[in-house]
Coordinates of C-alpha atoms in Angstrom, one line a residue:
X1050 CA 71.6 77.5 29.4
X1051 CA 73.0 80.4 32.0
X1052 CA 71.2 79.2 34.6
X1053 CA 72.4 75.4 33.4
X1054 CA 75.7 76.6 33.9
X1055 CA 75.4 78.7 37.0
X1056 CA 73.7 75.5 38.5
X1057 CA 76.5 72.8 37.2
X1058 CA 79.5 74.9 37.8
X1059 CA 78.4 77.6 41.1
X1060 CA 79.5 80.8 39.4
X1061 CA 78.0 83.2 41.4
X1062 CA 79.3 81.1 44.6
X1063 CA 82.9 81.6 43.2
X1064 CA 82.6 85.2 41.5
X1065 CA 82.4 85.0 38.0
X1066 CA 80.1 84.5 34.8
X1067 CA 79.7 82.3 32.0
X1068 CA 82.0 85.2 30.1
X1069 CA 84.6 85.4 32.1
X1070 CA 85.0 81.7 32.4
X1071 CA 85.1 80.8 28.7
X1072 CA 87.8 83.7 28.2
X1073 CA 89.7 82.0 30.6
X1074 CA 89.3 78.2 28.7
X1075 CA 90.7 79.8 25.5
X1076 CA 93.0 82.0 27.2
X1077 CA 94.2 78.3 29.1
X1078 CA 93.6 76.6 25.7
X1079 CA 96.0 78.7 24.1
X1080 CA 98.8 78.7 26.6
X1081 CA 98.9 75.1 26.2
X1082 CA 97.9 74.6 22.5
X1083 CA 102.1 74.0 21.9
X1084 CA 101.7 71.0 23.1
X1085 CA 99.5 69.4 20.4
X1086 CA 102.6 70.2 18.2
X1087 CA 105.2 69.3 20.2
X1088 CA 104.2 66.0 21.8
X1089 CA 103.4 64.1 18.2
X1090 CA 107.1 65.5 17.4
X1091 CA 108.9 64.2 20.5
X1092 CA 107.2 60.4 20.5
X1093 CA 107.5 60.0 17.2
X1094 CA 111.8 60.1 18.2
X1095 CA 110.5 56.9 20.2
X1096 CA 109.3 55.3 16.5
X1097 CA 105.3 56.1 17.2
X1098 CA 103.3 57.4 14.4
X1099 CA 102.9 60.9 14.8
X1100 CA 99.5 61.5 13.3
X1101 CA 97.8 58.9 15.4
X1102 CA 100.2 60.5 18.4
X1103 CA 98.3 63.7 18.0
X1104 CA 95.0 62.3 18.1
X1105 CA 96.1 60.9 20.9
X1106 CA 97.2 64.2 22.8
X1107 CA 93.9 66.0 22.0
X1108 CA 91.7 63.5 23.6
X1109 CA 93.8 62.1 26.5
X1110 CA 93.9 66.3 27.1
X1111 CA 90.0 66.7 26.2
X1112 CA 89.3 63.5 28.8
X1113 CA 91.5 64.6 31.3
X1114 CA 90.4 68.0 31.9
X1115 CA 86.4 67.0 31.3
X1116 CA 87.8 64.8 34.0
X1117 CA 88.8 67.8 36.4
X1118 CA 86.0 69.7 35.7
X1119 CA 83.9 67.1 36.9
X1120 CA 85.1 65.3 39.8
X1121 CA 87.2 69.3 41.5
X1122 CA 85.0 72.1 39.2
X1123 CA 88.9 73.6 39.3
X1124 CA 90.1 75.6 36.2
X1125 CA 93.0 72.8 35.6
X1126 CA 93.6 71.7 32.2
X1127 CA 95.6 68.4 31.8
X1128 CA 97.7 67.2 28.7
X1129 CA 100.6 65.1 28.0
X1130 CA 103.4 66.7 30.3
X1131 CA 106.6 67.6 28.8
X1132 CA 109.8 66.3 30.4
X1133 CA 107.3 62.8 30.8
X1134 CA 107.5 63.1 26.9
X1135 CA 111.0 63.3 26.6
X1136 CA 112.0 60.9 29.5
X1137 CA 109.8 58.5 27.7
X1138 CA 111.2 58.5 24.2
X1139 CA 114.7 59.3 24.3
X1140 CA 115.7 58.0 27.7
X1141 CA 113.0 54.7 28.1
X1142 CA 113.0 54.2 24.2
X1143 CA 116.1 55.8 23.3
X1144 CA 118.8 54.6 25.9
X1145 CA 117.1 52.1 27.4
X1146 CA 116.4 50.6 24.3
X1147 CA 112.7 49.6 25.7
X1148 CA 109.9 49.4 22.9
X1149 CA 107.4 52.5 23.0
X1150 CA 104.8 49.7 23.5
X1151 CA 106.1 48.4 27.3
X1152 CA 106.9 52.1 28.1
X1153 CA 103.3 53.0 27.3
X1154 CA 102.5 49.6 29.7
X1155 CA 104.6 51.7 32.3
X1156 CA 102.7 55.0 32.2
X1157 CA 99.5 52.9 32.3
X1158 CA 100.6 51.1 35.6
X1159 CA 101.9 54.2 36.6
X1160 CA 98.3 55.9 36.3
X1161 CA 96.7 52.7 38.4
X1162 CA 99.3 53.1 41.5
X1163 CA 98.5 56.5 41.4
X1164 CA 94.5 56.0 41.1
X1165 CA 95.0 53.8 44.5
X1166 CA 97.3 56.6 46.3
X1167 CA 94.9 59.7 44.9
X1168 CA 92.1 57.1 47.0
X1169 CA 94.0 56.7 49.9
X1170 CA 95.4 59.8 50.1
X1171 CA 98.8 58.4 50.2
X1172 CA 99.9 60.7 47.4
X1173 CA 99.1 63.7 49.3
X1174 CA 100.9 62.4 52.1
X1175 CA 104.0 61.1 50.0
X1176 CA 104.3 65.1 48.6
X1177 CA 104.3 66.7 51.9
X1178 CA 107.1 64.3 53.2
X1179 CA 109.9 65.4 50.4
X1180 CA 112.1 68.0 51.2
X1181 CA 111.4 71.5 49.1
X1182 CA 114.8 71.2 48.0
X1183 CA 114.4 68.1 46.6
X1184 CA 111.1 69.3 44.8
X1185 CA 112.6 72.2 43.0
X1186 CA 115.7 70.1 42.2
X1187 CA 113.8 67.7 40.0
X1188 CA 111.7 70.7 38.4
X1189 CA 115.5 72.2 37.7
X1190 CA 116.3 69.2 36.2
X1191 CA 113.8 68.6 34.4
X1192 CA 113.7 72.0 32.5
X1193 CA 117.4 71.5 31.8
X1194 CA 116.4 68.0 30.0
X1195 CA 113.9 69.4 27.6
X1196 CA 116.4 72.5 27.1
X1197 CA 118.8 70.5 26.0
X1198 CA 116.3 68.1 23.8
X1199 CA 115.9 71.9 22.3
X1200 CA 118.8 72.8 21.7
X1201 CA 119.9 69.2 19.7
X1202 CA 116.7 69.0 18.0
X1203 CA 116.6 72.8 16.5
X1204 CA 120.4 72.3 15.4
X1205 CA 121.4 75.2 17.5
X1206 CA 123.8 72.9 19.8
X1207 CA 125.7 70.1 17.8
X1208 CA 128.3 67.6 18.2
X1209 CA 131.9 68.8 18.2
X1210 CA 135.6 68.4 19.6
X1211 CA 134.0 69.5 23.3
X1212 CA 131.1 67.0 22.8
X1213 CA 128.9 69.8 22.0
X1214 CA 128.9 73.7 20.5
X1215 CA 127.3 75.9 19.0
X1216 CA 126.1 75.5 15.2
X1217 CA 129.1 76.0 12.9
X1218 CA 127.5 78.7 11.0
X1219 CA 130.2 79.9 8.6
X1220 CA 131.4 76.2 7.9
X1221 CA 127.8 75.5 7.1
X1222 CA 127.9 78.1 4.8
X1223 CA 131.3 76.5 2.9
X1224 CA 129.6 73.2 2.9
X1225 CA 126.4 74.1 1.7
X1226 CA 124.4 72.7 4.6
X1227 CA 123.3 76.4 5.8
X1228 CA 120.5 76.5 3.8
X1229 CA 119.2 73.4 5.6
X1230 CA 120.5 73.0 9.3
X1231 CA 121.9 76.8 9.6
X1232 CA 118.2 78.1 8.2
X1233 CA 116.8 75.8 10.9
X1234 CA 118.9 77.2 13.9
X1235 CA 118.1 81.0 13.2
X1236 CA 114.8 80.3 12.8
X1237 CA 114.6 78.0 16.3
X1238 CA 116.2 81.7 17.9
X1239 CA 114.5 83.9 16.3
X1240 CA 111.4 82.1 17.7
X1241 CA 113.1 82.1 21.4
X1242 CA 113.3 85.8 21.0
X1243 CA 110.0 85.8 19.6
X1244 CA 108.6 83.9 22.6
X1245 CA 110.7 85.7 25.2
X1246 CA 109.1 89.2 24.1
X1247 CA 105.8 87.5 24.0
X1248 CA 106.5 86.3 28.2
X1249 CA 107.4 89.7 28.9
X1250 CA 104.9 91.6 27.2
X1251 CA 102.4 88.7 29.6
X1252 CA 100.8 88.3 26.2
X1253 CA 98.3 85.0 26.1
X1254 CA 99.6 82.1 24.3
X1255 CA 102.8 83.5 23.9
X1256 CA 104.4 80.5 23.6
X1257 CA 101.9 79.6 20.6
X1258 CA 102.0 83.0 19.4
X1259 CA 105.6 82.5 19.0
X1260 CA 105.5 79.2 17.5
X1261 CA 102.9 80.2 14.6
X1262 CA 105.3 83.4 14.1
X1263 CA 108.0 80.6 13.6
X1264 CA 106.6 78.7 11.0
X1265 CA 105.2 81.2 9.4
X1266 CA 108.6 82.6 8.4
X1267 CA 109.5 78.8 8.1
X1268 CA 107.2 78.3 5.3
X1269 CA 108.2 81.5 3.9
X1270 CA 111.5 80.1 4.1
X1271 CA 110.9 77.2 2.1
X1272 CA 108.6 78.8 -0.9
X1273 CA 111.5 81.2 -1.7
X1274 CA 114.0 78.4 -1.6
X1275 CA 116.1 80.1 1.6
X1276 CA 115.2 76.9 3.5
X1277 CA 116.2 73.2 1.5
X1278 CA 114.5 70.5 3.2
X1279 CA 116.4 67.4 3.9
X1280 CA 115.7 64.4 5.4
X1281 CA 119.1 63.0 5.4
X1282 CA 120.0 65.7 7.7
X1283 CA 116.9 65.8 10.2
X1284 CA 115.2 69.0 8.2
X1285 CA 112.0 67.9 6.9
X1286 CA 109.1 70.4 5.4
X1287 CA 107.3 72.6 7.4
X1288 CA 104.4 72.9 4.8
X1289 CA 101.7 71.5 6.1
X1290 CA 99.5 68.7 3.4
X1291 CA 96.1 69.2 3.1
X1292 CA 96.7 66.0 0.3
X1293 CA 93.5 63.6 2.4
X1294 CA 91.3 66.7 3.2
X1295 CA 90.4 67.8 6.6
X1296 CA 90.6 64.7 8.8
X1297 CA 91.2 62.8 12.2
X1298 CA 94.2 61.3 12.0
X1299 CA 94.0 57.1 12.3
X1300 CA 94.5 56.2 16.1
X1301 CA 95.0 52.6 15.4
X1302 CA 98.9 52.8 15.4
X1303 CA 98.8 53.7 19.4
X1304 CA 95.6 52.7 20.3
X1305 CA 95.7 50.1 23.1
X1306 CA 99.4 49.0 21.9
X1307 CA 100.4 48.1 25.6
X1308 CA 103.1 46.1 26.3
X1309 CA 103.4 44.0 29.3
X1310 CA 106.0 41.6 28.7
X1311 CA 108.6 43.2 31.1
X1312 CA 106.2 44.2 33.7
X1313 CA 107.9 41.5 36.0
X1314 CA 111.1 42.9 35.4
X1315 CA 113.4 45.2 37.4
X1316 CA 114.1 47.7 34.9
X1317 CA 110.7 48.3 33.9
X1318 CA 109.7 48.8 38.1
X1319 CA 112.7 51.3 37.8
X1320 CA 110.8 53.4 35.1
X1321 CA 107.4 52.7 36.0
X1322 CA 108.5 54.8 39.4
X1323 CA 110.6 56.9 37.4
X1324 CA 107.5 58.5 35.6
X1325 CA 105.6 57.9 38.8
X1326 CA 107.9 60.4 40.6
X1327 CA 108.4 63.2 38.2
X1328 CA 104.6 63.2 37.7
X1329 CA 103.7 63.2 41.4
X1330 CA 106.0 66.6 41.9
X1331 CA 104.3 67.8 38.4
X1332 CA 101.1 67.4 39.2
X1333 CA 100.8 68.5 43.1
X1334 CA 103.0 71.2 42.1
X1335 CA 100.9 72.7 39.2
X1336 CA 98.0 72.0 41.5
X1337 CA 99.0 73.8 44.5
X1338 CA 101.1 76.5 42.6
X1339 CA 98.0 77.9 40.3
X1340 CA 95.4 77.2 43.3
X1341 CA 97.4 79.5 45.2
X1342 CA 97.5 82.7 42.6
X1343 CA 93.7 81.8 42.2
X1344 CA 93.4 82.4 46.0
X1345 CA 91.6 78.7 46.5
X1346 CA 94.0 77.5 49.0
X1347 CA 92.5 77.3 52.6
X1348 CA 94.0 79.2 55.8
X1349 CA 96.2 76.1 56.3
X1350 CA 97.9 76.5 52.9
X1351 CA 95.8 73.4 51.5
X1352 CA 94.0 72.9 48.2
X1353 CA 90.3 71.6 49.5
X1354 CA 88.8 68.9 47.2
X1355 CA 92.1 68.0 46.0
X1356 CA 91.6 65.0 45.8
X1357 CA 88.9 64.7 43.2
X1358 CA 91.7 66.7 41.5
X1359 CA 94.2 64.5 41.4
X1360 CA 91.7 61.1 41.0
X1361 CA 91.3 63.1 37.6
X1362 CA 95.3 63.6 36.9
X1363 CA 95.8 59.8 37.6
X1364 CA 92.5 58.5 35.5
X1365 CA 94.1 60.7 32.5
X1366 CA 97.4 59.3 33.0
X1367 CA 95.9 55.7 32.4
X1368 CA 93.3 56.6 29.6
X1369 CA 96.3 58.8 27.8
X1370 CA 98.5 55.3 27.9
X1371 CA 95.5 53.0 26.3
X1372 CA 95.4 56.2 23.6
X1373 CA 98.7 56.4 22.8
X1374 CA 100.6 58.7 24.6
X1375 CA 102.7 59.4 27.1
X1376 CA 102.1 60.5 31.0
X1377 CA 99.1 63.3 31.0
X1378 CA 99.1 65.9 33.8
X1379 CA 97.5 69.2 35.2
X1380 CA 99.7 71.8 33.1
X1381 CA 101.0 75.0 34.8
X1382 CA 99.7 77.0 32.0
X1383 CA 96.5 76.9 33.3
X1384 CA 97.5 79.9 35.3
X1385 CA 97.0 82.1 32.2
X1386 CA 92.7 81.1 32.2
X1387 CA 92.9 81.5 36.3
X1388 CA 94.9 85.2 35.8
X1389 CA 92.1 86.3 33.4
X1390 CA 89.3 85.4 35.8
X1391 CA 88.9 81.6 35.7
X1392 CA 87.5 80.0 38.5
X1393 CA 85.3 77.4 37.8
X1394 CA 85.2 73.7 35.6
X1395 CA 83.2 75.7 33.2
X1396 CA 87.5 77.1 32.1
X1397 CA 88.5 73.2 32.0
X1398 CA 85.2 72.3 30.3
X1399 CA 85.8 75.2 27.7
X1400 CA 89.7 74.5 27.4
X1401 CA 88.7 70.7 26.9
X1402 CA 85.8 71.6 24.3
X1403 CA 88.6 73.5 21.9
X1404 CA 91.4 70.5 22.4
X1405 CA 88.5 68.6 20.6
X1406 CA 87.8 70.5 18.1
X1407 CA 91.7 70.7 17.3
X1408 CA 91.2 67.1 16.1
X1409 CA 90.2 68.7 12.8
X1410 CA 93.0 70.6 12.1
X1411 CA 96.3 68.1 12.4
X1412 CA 97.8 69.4 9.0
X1413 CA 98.8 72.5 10.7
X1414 CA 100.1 71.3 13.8
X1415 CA 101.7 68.7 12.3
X1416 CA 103.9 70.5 10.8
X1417 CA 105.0 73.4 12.8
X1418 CA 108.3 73.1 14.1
X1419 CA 108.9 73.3 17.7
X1420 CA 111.5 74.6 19.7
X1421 CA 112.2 75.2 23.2
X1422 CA 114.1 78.1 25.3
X1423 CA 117.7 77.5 26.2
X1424 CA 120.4 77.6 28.7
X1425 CA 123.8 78.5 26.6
X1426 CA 126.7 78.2 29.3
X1427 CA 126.4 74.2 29.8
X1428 CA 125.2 73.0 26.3
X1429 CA 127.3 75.2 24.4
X1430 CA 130.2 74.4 26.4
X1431 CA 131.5 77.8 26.6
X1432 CA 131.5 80.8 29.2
X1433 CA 132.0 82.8 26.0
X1434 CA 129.1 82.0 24.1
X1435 CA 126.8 81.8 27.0
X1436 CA 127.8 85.4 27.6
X1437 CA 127.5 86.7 24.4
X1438 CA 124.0 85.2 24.1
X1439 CA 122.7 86.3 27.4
X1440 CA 124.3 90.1 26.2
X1441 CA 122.1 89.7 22.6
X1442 CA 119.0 88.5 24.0
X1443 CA 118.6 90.9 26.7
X1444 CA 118.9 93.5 23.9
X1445 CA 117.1 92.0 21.3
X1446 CA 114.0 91.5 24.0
X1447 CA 114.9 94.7 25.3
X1448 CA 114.4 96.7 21.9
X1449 CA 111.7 94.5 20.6
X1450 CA 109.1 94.8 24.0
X1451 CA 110.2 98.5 24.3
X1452 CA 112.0 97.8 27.7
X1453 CA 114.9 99.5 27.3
X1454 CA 112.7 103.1 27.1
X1455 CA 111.6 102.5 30.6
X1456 CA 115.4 101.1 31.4
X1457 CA 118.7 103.1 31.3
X1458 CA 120.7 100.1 30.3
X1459 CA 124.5 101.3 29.4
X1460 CA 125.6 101.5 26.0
X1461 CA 128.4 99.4 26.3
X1462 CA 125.5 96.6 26.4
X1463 CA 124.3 97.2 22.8
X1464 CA 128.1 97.8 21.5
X1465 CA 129.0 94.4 22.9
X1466 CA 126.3 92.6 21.2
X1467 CA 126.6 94.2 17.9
X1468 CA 130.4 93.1 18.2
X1469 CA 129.3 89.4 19.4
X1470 CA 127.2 89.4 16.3
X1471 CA 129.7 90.3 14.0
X1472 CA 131.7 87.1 16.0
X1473 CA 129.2 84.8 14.6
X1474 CA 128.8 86.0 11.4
X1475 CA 132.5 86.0 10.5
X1476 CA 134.4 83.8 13.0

């Protein structure tokens, strides 16, 4: 089998082993792991099953990084992207008012353009024309998008006077609705804080470690009667039910539930390029950005073979959209398996191997509650608050990864935030 391996995937031609490569798929596999509870969460906003949703996210990500492995031998791993997710069901679905079925016709089209311009290199050619400034302004943007998703989804940002604020906790606490929404919001920052420590201290899967932490305290939340489910107000249970055994979930709600009707129609071009821009930036982006700490980039700056790479992306893209889900793409994370030694397919292959066997375990994900870091200033509408958060954070990661022994941070820093605490627990 070693010598299988060393033939199929040129270790010793690129520096590492069999071990070192299969540490890197988990360690990539875990990075990225969020996403299998995430994605089923966000489409389901768009009125798709979620069960059949997360089927579909393991194997379009299974396929599509098999798919990189074989046609680049890169360490990539591909899923559904987030920011596609979220542009396709609360702003194509959502706004638009577009069925999920003809916005899964777009991402399908989408993935053929993109199959012809990965051939004829005009998708290479189109991402070296755009001005870096116009790059990083859609990456900007898009982060702001999902951290604002975030914020509405976890409670933490709600409605108000200034269109939106922070969660009301003391009135929640007079109306009863604390032990629902307000249980939610502290849980959605402890697990920022959770996840911030977990970035700092570089640990892998940190954004999974923090999710697990999350629902953990979630589901302690909910057996001791601190946390009330309630569907009325958007707060379901995070128990996961183990009520049909261990099973795939049913892909026949999604499965090859394309809808064409509007392809001839102005609006649905408009979207189809919509996804088609955001996921040429993604991809070439994620592609050139981890090639580059992974030292594969050529003395001319370029990614050789990169087009086998992106031939895989845009095959993904169109095999994700006949599974059921939105746009999939070559995910940043994959920096974690390459910063621990991954060089090779034999990562993707691994990384693609353990999004399979995830399949078997959709109870769990299923049920974990996602959140997302956020931006205060903007979505909070307040100077103020976004102050006051910045000053609590920075000591509450500060204390919890042990920073502040190796920082001589002023006092007046932790007497402000003890004070902006007492704020919100009292004003």
């Amino acid at each position: 089998m070693t010598d299988f391996l060393e033939k199929t995937f040129r270790l010793k031609e690129h520096q590492t082993d069999v071990r070192t490569e299969i540490l890197a798929g988990i360690t990539t596999f875990m990075t990225m792991a969020y996403i299998l509870a995430v994605n089923p969460g966000i489409l389901s906003a768009a009125g798709m099953d979620a069960g059949a949703v997360f089927t579909a996210t393991a194997l379009g990500a299974c396929f599509g990084t098999l798919l990189m492995a074989l046609f680049s031998n890169y360490p990539f791993a591909l899923a559904p992207g987030m920011g596609l997710n979220a542009f396709f069901a609360y702003t194509v679905v959502g706004q638009m008012g577009y069925s999920w079925q003809v916005a899964l016709a777009a991402v399908f089209v989408e993935g053929i353009l993109f199959i012809v311009l990965s051939l004829t290199k005009v998708r290479e050619a189109l991402f070296n024309s755009i001005p870096p400034a116009l790059k990083f302004g859609v990456t900007s943007g898009i982060g702001l998008f999902i951290t604002f998703i975030g914020l509405q989804n976890s409670k933490i940002v709600v409605a108000g006077p200034t269109l939106v604020g922070l969660y009301p906790f003391k009135a929640a606490l007079a109306d009863g609705t604390f032990w629902s929404t307000g249980i939610g919001a502290l849980l959605a920052l402890i697990g920022i804080l959770l996840t911030a420590v977990m970035m700092t201290k570089k640990v892998p899967g940190g954004i999974l470690v923090g999710i697990l932490v999350t629902w953990g305290l979630g589901m302690i939340c909910e057996l001791t009667g601190i946390y009330v489910p309630n569907p009325k107000l958007g707060m379901f249970s995070v128990m996961p039910s183990f009520a049909n055994g261990i099973s795939v979930p049913s892909l026949a709600p999604t499965f090859m539930q394309l809808d064409f009707s509007a392809i001839f129609t102005f609006n649905f071009i408009t979207i189809m390029l919509s996804f088609m821009f955001v996921d040429l930036f993604d991809t070439l982006g994620t592609l050139i950005g981890v090639a580059s700490k992974a030292k594969m980039l050529d003395k001319d700056g370029k990614l050789p073979k990169i087009e086998g790479a992106l031939l895989a992306d845009s095959i993904a893209t169109t095999g994700g959209a006949l599974l059921g889900t939105s746009t999939v793409t070559t995910f940043v994370e994959s920096s974690a398996g390459v910063a621990v030694g991954g060089r090779t397919g034999l990562t993707a292959v691994t990384a693609a191997v353990l999004f399979f066997l995830s399949l078997f375990f959709a109870p769990i994900f299923l049920a974990i509650p996602a959140f997302i870091a956020a931006v205060a200033m903007p979505f909070m509408y307040s100077i103020s608050e976004g102050i006051s958060m910045g000053v609590i954070s920075y000591v509450a990661i500060n204390l919890l990864s042990g920073e502040y022994k190796n920082k001589k941070t002023s006092w007046i820093v932790y007497v402000l935030a003890v004070i902006f605490i007492l704020k919100y627990i009292y004003v």
